[in-house]
Short mmCIF file of C-alpha atoms in Angstrom, two decimals:
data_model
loop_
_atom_site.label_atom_id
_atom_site.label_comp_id
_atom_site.label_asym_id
_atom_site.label_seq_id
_atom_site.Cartn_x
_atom_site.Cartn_y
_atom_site.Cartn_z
CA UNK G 1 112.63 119.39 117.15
CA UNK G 2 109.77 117.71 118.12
CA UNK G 3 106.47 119.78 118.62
CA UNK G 4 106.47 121.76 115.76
CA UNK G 5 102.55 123.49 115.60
CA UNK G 6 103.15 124.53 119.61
CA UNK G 7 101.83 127.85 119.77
CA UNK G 8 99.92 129.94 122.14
CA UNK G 9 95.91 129.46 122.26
CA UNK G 10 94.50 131.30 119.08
CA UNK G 11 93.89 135.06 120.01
CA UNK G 12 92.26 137.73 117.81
CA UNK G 13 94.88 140.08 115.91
CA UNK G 14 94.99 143.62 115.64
CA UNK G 15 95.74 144.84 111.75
CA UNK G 16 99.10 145.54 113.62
CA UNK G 17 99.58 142.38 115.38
CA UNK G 18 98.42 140.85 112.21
CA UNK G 19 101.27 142.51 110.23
CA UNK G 20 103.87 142.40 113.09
CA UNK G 21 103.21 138.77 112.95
CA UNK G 22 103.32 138.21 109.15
CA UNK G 23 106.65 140.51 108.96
CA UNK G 24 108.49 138.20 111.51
CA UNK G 25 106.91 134.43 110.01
CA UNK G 26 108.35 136.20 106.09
CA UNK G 27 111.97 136.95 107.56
CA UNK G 28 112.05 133.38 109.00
CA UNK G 29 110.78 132.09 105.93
CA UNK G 30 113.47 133.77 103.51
CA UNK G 31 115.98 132.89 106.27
CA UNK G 32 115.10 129.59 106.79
CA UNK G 33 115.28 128.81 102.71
CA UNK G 34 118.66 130.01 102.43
CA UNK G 35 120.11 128.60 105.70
CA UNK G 36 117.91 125.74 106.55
CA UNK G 37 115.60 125.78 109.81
CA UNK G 38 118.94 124.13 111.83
CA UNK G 39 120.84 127.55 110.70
CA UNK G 40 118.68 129.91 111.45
CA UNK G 41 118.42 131.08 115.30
CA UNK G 42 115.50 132.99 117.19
CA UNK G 43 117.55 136.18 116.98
CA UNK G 44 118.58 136.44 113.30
CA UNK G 45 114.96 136.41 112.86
CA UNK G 46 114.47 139.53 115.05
CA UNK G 47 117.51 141.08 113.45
CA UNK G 48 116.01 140.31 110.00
CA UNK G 49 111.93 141.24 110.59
CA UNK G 50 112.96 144.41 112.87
CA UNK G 51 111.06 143.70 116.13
CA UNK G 52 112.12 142.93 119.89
CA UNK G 53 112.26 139.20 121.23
CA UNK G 54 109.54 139.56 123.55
CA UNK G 55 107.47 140.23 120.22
CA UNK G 56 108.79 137.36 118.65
CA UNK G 57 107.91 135.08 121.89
CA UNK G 58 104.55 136.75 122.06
CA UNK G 59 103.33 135.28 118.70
CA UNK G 60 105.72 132.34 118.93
CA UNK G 61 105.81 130.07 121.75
CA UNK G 62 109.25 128.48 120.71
CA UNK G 63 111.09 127.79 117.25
CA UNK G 64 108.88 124.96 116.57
CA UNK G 65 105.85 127.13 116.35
CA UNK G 66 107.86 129.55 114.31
CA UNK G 67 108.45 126.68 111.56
CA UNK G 68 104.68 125.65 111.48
CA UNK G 69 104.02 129.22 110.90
CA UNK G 70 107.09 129.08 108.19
CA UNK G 71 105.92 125.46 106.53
CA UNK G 72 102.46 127.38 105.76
CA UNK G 73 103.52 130.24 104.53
CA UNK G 74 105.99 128.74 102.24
CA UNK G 75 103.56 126.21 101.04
CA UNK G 76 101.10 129.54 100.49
CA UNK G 77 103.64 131.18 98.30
CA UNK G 78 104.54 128.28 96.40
CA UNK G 79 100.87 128.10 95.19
CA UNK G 80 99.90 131.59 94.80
CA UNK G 81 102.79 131.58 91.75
CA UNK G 82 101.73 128.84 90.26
CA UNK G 83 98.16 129.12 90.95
CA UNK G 84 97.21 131.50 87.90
CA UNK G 85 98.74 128.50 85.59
CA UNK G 86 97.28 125.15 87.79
CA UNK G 87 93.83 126.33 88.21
CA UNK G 88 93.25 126.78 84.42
CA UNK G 89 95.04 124.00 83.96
CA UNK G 90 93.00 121.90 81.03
CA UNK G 91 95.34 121.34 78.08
CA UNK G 92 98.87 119.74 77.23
CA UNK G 93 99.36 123.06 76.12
CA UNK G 94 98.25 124.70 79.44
CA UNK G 95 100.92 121.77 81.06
CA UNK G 96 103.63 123.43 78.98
CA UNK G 97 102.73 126.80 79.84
CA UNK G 98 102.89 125.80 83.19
CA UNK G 99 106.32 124.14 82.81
CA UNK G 100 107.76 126.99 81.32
CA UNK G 101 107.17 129.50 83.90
CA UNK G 102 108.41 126.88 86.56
CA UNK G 103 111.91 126.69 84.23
CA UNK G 104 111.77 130.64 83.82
CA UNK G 105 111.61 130.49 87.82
CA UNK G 106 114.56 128.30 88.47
CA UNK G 107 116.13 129.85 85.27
CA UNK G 108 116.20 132.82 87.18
CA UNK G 109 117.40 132.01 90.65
CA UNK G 110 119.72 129.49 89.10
CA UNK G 111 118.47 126.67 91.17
CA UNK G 112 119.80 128.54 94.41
CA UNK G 113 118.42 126.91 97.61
CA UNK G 114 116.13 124.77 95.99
CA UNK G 115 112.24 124.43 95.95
CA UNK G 116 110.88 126.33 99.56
CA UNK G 117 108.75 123.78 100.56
CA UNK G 118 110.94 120.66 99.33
CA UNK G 119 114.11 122.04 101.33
CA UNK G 120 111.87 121.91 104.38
CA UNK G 121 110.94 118.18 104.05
CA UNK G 122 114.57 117.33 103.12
CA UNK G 123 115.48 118.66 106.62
CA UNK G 124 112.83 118.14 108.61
CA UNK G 125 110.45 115.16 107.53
CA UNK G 126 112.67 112.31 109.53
CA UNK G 127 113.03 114.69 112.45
CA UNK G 128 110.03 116.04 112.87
CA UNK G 129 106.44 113.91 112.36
CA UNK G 130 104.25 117.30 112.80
CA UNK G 131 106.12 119.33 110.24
CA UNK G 132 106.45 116.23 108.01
CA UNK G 133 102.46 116.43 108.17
CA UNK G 134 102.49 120.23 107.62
CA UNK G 135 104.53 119.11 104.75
CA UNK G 136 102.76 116.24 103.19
CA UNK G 137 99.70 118.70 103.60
CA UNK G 138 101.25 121.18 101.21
CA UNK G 139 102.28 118.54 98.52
CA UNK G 140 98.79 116.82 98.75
CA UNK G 141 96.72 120.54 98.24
CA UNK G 142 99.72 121.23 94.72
CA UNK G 143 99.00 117.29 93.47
CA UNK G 144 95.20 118.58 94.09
CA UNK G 145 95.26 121.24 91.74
CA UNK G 146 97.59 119.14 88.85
CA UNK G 147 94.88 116.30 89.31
CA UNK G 148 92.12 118.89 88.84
CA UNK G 149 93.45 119.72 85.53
CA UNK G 150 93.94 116.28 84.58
CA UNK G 151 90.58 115.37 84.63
CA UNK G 152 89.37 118.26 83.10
CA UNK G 153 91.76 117.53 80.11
CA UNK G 154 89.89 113.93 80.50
CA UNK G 155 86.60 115.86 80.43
CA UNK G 156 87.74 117.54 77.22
CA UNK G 157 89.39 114.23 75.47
CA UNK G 158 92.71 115.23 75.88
CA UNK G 159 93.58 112.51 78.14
CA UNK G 160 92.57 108.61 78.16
CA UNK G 161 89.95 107.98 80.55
CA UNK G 162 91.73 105.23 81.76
CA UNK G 163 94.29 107.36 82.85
CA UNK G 164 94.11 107.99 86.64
CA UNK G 165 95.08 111.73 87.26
CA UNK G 166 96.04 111.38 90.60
CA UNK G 167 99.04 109.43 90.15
CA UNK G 168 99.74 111.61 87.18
CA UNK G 169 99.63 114.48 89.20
CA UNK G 170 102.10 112.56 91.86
CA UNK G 171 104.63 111.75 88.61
CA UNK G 172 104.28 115.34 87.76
CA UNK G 173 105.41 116.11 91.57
CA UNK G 174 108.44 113.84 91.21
CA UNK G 175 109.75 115.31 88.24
CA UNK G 176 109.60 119.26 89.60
CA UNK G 177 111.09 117.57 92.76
CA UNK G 178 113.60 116.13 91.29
CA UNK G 179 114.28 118.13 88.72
CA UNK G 180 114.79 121.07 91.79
CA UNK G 181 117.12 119.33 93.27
CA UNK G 182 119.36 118.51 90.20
CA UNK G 183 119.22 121.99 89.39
CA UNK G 184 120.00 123.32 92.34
CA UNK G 185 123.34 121.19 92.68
CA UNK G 186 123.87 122.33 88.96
CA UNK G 187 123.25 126.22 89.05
CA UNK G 188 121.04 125.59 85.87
CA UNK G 189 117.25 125.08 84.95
CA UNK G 190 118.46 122.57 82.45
CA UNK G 191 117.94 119.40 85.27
CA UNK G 192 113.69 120.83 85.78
CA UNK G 193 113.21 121.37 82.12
CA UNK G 194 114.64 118.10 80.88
CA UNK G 195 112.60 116.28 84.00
CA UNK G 196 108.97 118.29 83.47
CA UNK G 197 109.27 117.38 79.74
CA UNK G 198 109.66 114.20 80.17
CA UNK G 199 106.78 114.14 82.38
CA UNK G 200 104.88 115.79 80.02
CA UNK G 201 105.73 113.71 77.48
CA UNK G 202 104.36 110.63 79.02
CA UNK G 203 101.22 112.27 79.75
CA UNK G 204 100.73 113.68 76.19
CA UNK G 205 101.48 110.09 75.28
CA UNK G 206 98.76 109.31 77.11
CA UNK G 207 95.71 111.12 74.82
CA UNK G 208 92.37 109.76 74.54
CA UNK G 209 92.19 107.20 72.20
CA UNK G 210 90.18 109.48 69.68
CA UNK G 211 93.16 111.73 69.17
CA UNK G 212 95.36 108.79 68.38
CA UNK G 213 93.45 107.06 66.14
CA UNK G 214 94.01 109.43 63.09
CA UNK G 215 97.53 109.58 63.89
CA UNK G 216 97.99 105.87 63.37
CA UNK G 217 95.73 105.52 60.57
CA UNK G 218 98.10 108.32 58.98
#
């Protein structure tokens, strides 16, 4: 793979091109997660979004155009869960809220396939410099929104000022990562829960000075 982003010149949709489209980039992405981009062919993904090939090849130019179109979309979904819990994002407490749906979420699917968007950079970020770049893209715009928090819980004097959010934010990435990974070889939520707290931990370690001071005096 080595063009990934390869698609035809950008052309005005119909509502029903729109959705024919969207139908067929969703069936690659849910086939792609479970089998990996290597395991999934051209015509599983008609088989599994319902259209004809020629559809397929009219939005698509080849496969790698069809995994640019997947890389985004997974990257979209991953945010619009977490979203509602990152952009409000100004409070340990609004950390651990955060933390806990992400353990509910792997609690639930036991770990099975992984995170979306980290599968896709295990397989394809040493094969493939545009998707790794599609990829990095989607990790940059997530760290965005935990570094946006992090200096708002600066703003508020939750965190030292000295503290620089940004590579909290990247720390924060490891650890959900990581923690996916684990979790996904062990079938349990145990792996993300035990790696985001310790994240968090360092972080709430990390309070202003202010909010330590009583705490030492005590």
């Amino acid at each position: 793979m080595t063009s990934v982003g390869a698609q035809p010149p950008a052309r005005r949709l119909t509502a029903r091109g729109a959705s024919t489209r969207n139908r067929i980039v969703r069936a690659a992405a849910d086939l792609m997660h479970a089998a990996g981009v290597a395991g999934t062919t051209m015509d599983q993904v008609v088989d599994a979004s319902g259209t004809s090939k020629s559809q397929l090849y009219h939005y698509f130019a080849d496969k790698d155009a069809l995994v640019a179109a997947v890389i985004k979309t997974q990257a979209a979904r991953m945010l619009e869960f977490q979203e509602p819990h990152l952009e409000r994002l100004a409070s340990i407490a609004d950390l651990r809220q955060w933390r806990n749906a992400v353990v509910r979420s792997v609690d639930e699917g036991q770990g099975i396939n992984g995170c979306a968007v980290g599968s896709l950079s295990s397989e394809l970020a040493d094969r493939s410099e545009p998707a790794r770049i599609l990829i990095e893209a989607a990790f940059r715009s997530w760290e965005s929104y935990l570094a946006a928090g992090l200096r708002r819980m600066q703003d508020r004097g939750e965190l030292d000022p000295e503290a620089d959010p940004a590579e909290l934010a990247t720390g924060l990435m490891a650890a959900y990562q990581g923690g996916y990974l684990l979790s996904q070889a062990a079938r349990s939520s145990r792996p993300m829960a035990i790696a985001l707290d310790l994240a968090l931990d360092s972080i709430e370690a990390r309070r202003a000075r202010s909010d330590r001071a009583p705490e030492a005096a005590s």
